[in-house]
XYZ file of C-alpha atoms in Angstrom:
396
model
C 229.402 15.571 -14.948
C 231.823 17.798 -16.803
C 231.177 18.087 -20.544
C 234.103 19.698 -22.365
C 232.185 19.647 -25.649
C 229.894 22.352 -24.305
C 232.836 24.723 -24.727
C 231.883 24.829 -28.405
C 228.401 26.253 -27.801
C 229.692 29.790 -28.243
C 230.743 28.928 -31.797
C 227.068 28.859 -32.865
C 225.099 32.105 -32.300
C 221.647 30.527 -32.720
C 222.184 28.464 -29.547
C 221.821 31.668 -27.523
C 218.102 31.857 -28.353
C 216.951 28.354 -29.326
C 217.031 24.748 -28.197
C 218.673 23.457 -31.347
C 217.968 19.757 -31.879
C 217.808 19.645 -35.666
C 221.391 19.146 -36.903
C 220.151 16.044 -38.744
C 218.353 18.446 -41.097
C 220.366 21.680 -41.012
C 223.337 22.267 -38.768
C 223.600 25.649 -37.029
C 225.737 28.321 -38.627
C 229.220 28.737 -37.124
C 230.048 32.209 -35.850
C 232.844 32.601 -38.423
C 230.666 32.118 -41.504
C 229.558 35.764 -42.001
C 233.194 36.849 -42.188
C 233.963 34.105 -44.693
C 231.021 35.113 -46.871
C 232.142 38.726 -46.620
C 235.568 37.562 -47.784
C 233.906 36.060 -50.848
C 232.000 39.286 -51.505
C 235.133 41.356 -51.079
C 237.071 39.146 -53.499
C 234.333 39.364 -56.099
C 233.831 43.077 -55.564
C 237.497 44.096 -55.557
C 239.044 41.587 -57.937
C 236.205 40.765 -60.306
C 237.247 38.074 -62.757
C 240.759 37.983 -61.256
C 239.289 36.307 -58.154
C 239.255 33.002 -60.048
C 243.038 33.046 -60.102
C 243.193 33.869 -56.380
C 242.021 30.475 -55.227
C 238.503 30.072 -56.586
C 239.446 27.358 -59.091
C 241.095 25.246 -56.410
C 238.300 25.554 -53.837
C 236.407 22.346 -54.731
C 239.408 20.270 -53.676
C 240.773 22.654 -51.022
C 237.476 22.451 -49.129
C 237.400 18.710 -49.757
C 240.722 18.508 -47.952
C 239.095 20.062 -44.862
C 236.564 17.224 -44.819
C 238.858 14.353 -45.821
C 240.322 13.795 -42.298
C 236.816 13.168 -40.937
C 236.655 9.974 -42.994
C 240.378 9.110 -43.115
C 240.565 9.968 -46.799
C 243.806 10.879 -48.514
C 244.403 14.543 -49.398
C 243.199 15.308 -52.902
C 240.649 12.469 -53.001
C 237.565 14.514 -52.060
C 235.899 17.059 -54.322
C 232.996 19.396 -53.569
C 229.817 19.260 -55.636
C 226.461 21.092 -55.404
C 224.439 18.184 -53.983
C 224.536 14.445 -53.333
C 222.048 13.639 -56.096
C 224.491 15.045 -58.652
C 227.442 13.319 -56.989
C 225.737 9.913 -56.941
C 224.572 10.423 -60.519
C 228.151 11.146 -61.581
C 229.223 7.861 -60.005
C 226.522 5.880 -61.814
C 227.340 7.628 -65.092
C 230.874 6.231 -64.861
C 229.678 2.616 -64.783
C 229.948 0.353 -67.831
C 227.056 -2.113 -67.739
C 226.884 -5.373 -69.686
C 224.403 -8.234 -69.877
C 226.456 -10.071 -67.249
C 226.950 -6.986 -65.032
C 223.697 -5.085 -65.271
C 222.530 -4.516 -61.693
C 222.530 -1.713 -59.141
C 221.565 -2.741 -55.598
C 219.729 -0.279 -53.333
C 217.328 -0.456 -50.374
C 213.806 0.870 -49.984
C 214.960 3.106 -47.114
C 217.560 5.048 -49.090
C 216.967 8.774 -49.494
C 214.285 9.243 -52.189
C 216.169 11.930 -54.144
C 219.060 9.534 -54.764
C 216.710 6.684 -55.642
C 214.844 8.895 -58.124
C 218.078 9.740 -59.936
C 219.614 6.267 -59.851
C 216.435 4.528 -61.046
C 215.916 7.032 -63.862
C 219.540 6.888 -65.008
C 219.645 3.104 -64.775
C 216.857 2.887 -67.344
C 218.844 5.076 -69.724
C 221.930 2.921 -69.163
C 219.978 -0.304 -69.720
C 220.630 -1.435 -66.170
C 218.258 -2.784 -63.568
C 217.854 -1.692 -59.956
C 217.404 -4.436 -57.365
C 215.865 -3.139 -54.126
C 216.394 -4.849 -50.775
C 213.282 -4.285 -48.652
C 213.024 -3.552 -44.932
C 210.623 -5.512 -42.751
C 210.122 -2.860 -40.084
C 210.837 0.449 -41.792
C 213.694 1.034 -39.354
C 216.437 -1.485 -40.128
C 217.897 -3.271 -43.138
C 218.360 -7.027 -42.838
C 222.073 -7.437 -43.522
C 221.880 -11.054 -44.684
C 219.136 -10.185 -47.166
C 221.082 -7.195 -48.456
C 224.268 -9.203 -48.918
C 222.321 -11.948 -50.691
C 221.046 -9.337 -53.154
C 224.639 -8.494 -54.093
C 225.641 -11.209 -56.563
C 227.821 -11.742 -59.609
C 225.494 -9.598 -61.734
C 225.926 -6.586 -59.458
C 227.949 -3.696 -60.852
C 227.271 -1.103 -58.146
C 225.889 -1.140 -54.617
C 224.417 2.321 -54.017
C 223.054 2.607 -50.481
C 222.897 4.855 -47.440
C 225.488 4.436 -44.727
C 222.995 5.763 -42.149
C 219.294 5.769 -43.007
C 217.747 9.227 -43.053
C 214.468 8.309 -41.343
C 215.536 5.897 -38.619
C 219.301 6.550 -38.248
C 220.033 2.816 -38.653
C 223.711 2.242 -39.469
C 224.485 -0.173 -42.282
C 227.743 -2.082 -41.785
C 230.013 -0.487 -44.394
C 232.843 -2.956 -43.794
C 230.643 -6.012 -44.308
C 228.896 -4.569 -47.356
C 232.107 -3.465 -49.072
C 233.850 -6.750 -48.273
C 231.077 -8.862 -49.763
C 230.524 -6.578 -52.758
C 234.188 -6.685 -53.684
C 234.175 -10.495 -53.473
C 231.300 -10.417 -55.964
C 233.241 -8.065 -58.246
C 231.007 -5.061 -57.518
C 231.764 -1.483 -56.495
C 230.160 0.355 -53.561
C 228.890 3.930 -53.400
C 227.836 5.024 -49.912
C 225.555 7.975 -49.238
C 227.129 9.171 -45.978
C 225.101 12.359 -45.509
C 223.916 11.119 -42.101
C 227.212 9.636 -40.931
C 230.202 11.905 -41.610
C 230.391 14.280 -38.651
C 228.331 12.264 -36.172
C 229.889 8.764 -36.291
C 233.429 7.603 -37.130
C 233.871 6.936 -40.848
C 236.994 5.350 -42.322
C 237.102 4.949 -46.095
C 240.443 3.177 -45.961
C 239.278 0.593 -43.441
C 236.029 -0.146 -45.298
C 237.753 0.160 -48.696
C 234.621 1.819 -50.047
C 234.942 2.880 -53.667
C 232.782 6.023 -53.561
C 231.344 8.033 -50.711
C 229.116 11.074 -50.894
C 227.906 13.411 -48.192
C 227.314 17.037 -47.382
C 228.103 19.789 -44.920
C 224.440 20.822 -44.644
C 223.685 18.698 -41.573
C 226.218 17.309 -39.084
C 229.094 19.331 -40.523
C 227.372 22.686 -39.998
C 228.439 24.044 -43.374
C 225.207 25.187 -44.990
C 223.515 24.261 -48.287
C 225.319 23.834 -51.599
C 228.362 22.087 -50.146
C 228.355 18.348 -50.821
C 231.348 16.114 -51.334
C 232.393 13.083 -53.328
C 235.218 10.752 -52.331
C 236.565 8.388 -54.971
C 239.168 5.799 -54.014
C 242.449 6.892 -55.615
C 243.040 3.328 -56.804
C 240.109 3.528 -59.239
C 239.503 7.237 -59.793
C 241.547 7.727 -62.943
C 240.292 4.503 -64.545
C 236.704 5.750 -64.694
C 235.112 8.311 -66.997
C 231.909 9.874 -65.637
C 229.474 10.765 -68.403
C 227.935 13.429 -66.154
C 230.860 15.750 -66.693
C 231.836 19.217 -67.850
C 234.634 21.559 -68.626
C 236.022 21.559 -65.087
C 236.907 17.877 -65.493
C 238.928 18.513 -68.655
C 242.722 18.240 -68.557
C 242.882 21.607 -70.343
C 239.696 23.382 -69.275
C 240.624 26.701 -70.848
C 241.603 25.213 -74.188
C 237.906 24.588 -74.907
C 238.734 21.621 -77.096
C 236.039 19.809 -79.073
C 236.766 16.445 -77.470
C 236.762 15.542 -73.795
C 240.094 14.588 -72.278
C 239.706 13.906 -68.569
C 242.105 15.317 -66.036
C 243.414 13.193 -63.171
C 242.543 13.147 -59.479
C 239.476 14.555 -57.793
C 238.952 17.313 -60.384
C 238.130 14.514 -62.841
C 234.714 14.215 -61.156
C 233.677 17.845 -61.465
C 231.292 19.074 -64.119
C 230.414 22.753 -64.568
C 231.424 25.906 -62.724
C 231.770 25.373 -58.927
C 229.342 26.998 -56.480
C 231.940 29.327 -54.989
C 229.852 31.196 -52.339
C 228.762 27.911 -50.726
C 232.367 26.735 -50.578
C 233.417 29.773 -48.537
C 230.879 28.786 -45.889
C 231.334 25.033 -46.189
C 234.748 24.677 -44.543
C 233.984 26.385 -41.223
C 231.859 23.665 -39.637
C 234.207 20.768 -40.467
C 237.046 22.651 -38.778
C 235.040 22.784 -35.536
C 234.059 19.109 -35.784
C 237.709 18.117 -36.208
C 238.709 20.115 -33.137
C 235.904 18.663 -31.036
C 236.904 15.156 -32.100
C 234.635 12.629 -33.740
C 235.199 9.978 -31.067
C 234.090 12.357 -28.323
C 231.132 13.475 -30.431
C 230.078 9.875 -31.000
C 230.384 8.967 -27.314
C 228.172 11.888 -26.316
C 225.679 11.173 -29.090
C 225.188 7.603 -27.897
C 224.682 8.786 -24.315
C 222.185 11.511 -25.192
C 220.174 9.522 -27.733
C 219.977 6.662 -25.212
C 218.703 9.122 -22.599
C 216.142 10.466 -25.065
C 214.892 6.954 -25.830
C 214.674 6.133 -22.124
C 212.555 9.239 -21.466
C 210.256 8.333 -24.347
C 209.931 4.749 -23.107
C 208.964 5.952 -19.635
C 205.988 7.715 -21.179
C 205.007 5.016 -23.617
C 205.878 7.111 -26.661
C 206.714 5.052 -29.736
C 210.406 5.262 -30.650
C 211.321 5.045 -34.327
C 215.049 4.327 -34.042
C 217.363 1.338 -33.565
C 217.667 0.200 -29.951
C 221.244 -0.998 -30.366
C 223.420 2.122 -29.921
C 226.097 0.545 -32.085
C 223.675 0.537 -35.021
C 222.095 3.926 -34.280
C 223.245 7.232 -35.756
C 222.535 10.611 -34.217
C 218.780 10.929 -34.740
C 215.827 9.659 -32.718
C 212.267 9.917 -34.026
C 209.459 9.805 -31.472
C 205.918 9.162 -32.662
C 203.241 10.715 -30.444
C 199.540 11.408 -31.063
C 199.056 14.431 -33.340
C 202.796 14.477 -33.901
C 202.821 17.064 -36.682
C 200.827 19.541 -34.586
C 202.991 18.859 -31.529
C 206.064 19.583 -33.619
C 204.598 22.953 -34.613
C 204.134 23.822 -30.932
C 207.767 22.915 -30.280
C 208.909 25.120 -33.143
C 206.781 28.002 -31.875
C 208.649 27.751 -28.561
C 212.043 27.797 -30.333
C 212.646 24.091 -29.700
C 213.880 23.238 -33.170
C 212.974 19.753 -34.422
C 211.282 18.393 -37.526
C 208.541 15.948 -38.399
C 208.533 13.078 -40.886
C 205.437 11.182 -41.914
C 205.782 7.553 -40.869
C 208.474 8.316 -38.306
C 207.360 11.165 -36.067
C 209.159 14.054 -34.398
C 212.853 13.813 -35.185
C 215.411 15.241 -32.797
C 219.168 15.080 -33.008
C 221.164 16.076 -29.912
C 224.630 17.116 -31.023
C 227.904 17.793 -29.262
C 226.887 21.318 -28.223
C 223.559 20.296 -26.651
C 223.029 20.000 -22.900
C 221.195 17.145 -21.194
C 218.710 19.713 -19.888
C 217.705 20.556 -23.459
C 216.708 16.944 -24.066
C 214.595 16.972 -20.919
C 213.034 20.273 -22.013
C 212.061 18.680 -25.316
C 210.298 15.728 -23.691
C 208.739 17.894 -20.997
C 207.282 20.247 -23.595
C 205.850 17.315 -25.560
C 204.253 16.097 -22.319
C 202.727 19.493 -21.595
C 201.510 19.980 -25.161
C 199.653 16.678 -25.143
C 198.260 17.257 -21.654
C 196.952 20.768 -22.272
C 195.817 20.216 -25.864
C 197.931 23.132 -27.040
C 198.572 21.194 -30.246
C 194.965 21.835 -31.329
C 195.780 25.376 -32.448
C 197.613 23.822 -35.403
C 195.111 21.060 -36.191
C 193.349 22.898 -39.011
C 196.465 24.120 -40.732
C 197.805 22.565 -43.886
C 200.562 20.042 -43.217
C 203.893 21.135 -44.641
C 206.788 18.745 -44.112
C 210.275 20.107 -44.731
């Protein structure tokens, strides 16, 4: 079967020497990134402080505009930030809580870093966090989640795709119900933008955060925040800074917020990361998210079928319509098996309570999936995993 997406393999140098199945953790570096980073170095080296006036100030929104089409967001509605924890914290800091609207709804499967920040900030803001619990550690019961969103809810702050199991929460249903209850919705889309279709206008989500680190192949330090233009200028994030000021170089004593996406910035942007951040999204747009999604469903289904044939436990949704791009397979001595895979340049990761996570992406071949499973088979059969059994477990 012809696979036109394999034409993009040559855009990622690391694919020449590895079986790269870890885009759910860190996407491979595009071939064009070194030149872009050199461009940054040249600008800094040759222009010095004048480089700010040659496009550096505008980069947080310019790079956001490269990502916006991947979620059907309007130009100028996406701004780049250092990480999702900061972006989600900025959203929460803009909320005005009252005794009648004092609740943030989350789930127990949301990414811990975001939960840490939201729960800590909520205490400072005299708000409460209501957590919807999962029965199986893989899925979120939609009816239970919607029931948790009531007329006391101010903000629903949840993952679009769960980081451990790749379960897809129904953004349309959640946003529709939350809005009926008078609440706003902030989606953590780190595991959805770039691997599944995302449409902020269709879902009418109020806030969406994500990053280029994983499926967008843009490296660390490049995360993004979308704020619906209809509400952006009516909110005042307390987690702010001089970049959000209407006159940032006036250095006035009082804060006067600017308009648009810049309103959500805080301190000085992370310029080097932004040079690298735009390259991956350009490739994803050319490949086409619908084609990427179609291939992802086919390859993750094949991976699950191979695991089932062997009796390996699969930690992922069975319904492809509710499954993102990652499949975790739990095998005996999984951590040690993962170390064997890594030593053979089959790049995966391991998560306690889930197993060996792999994430076939648009540039992967079907043969690479079969190599992964075959190597797991051999490692368990030969006992090769034992060489790592006495080493300290380090999970990254």
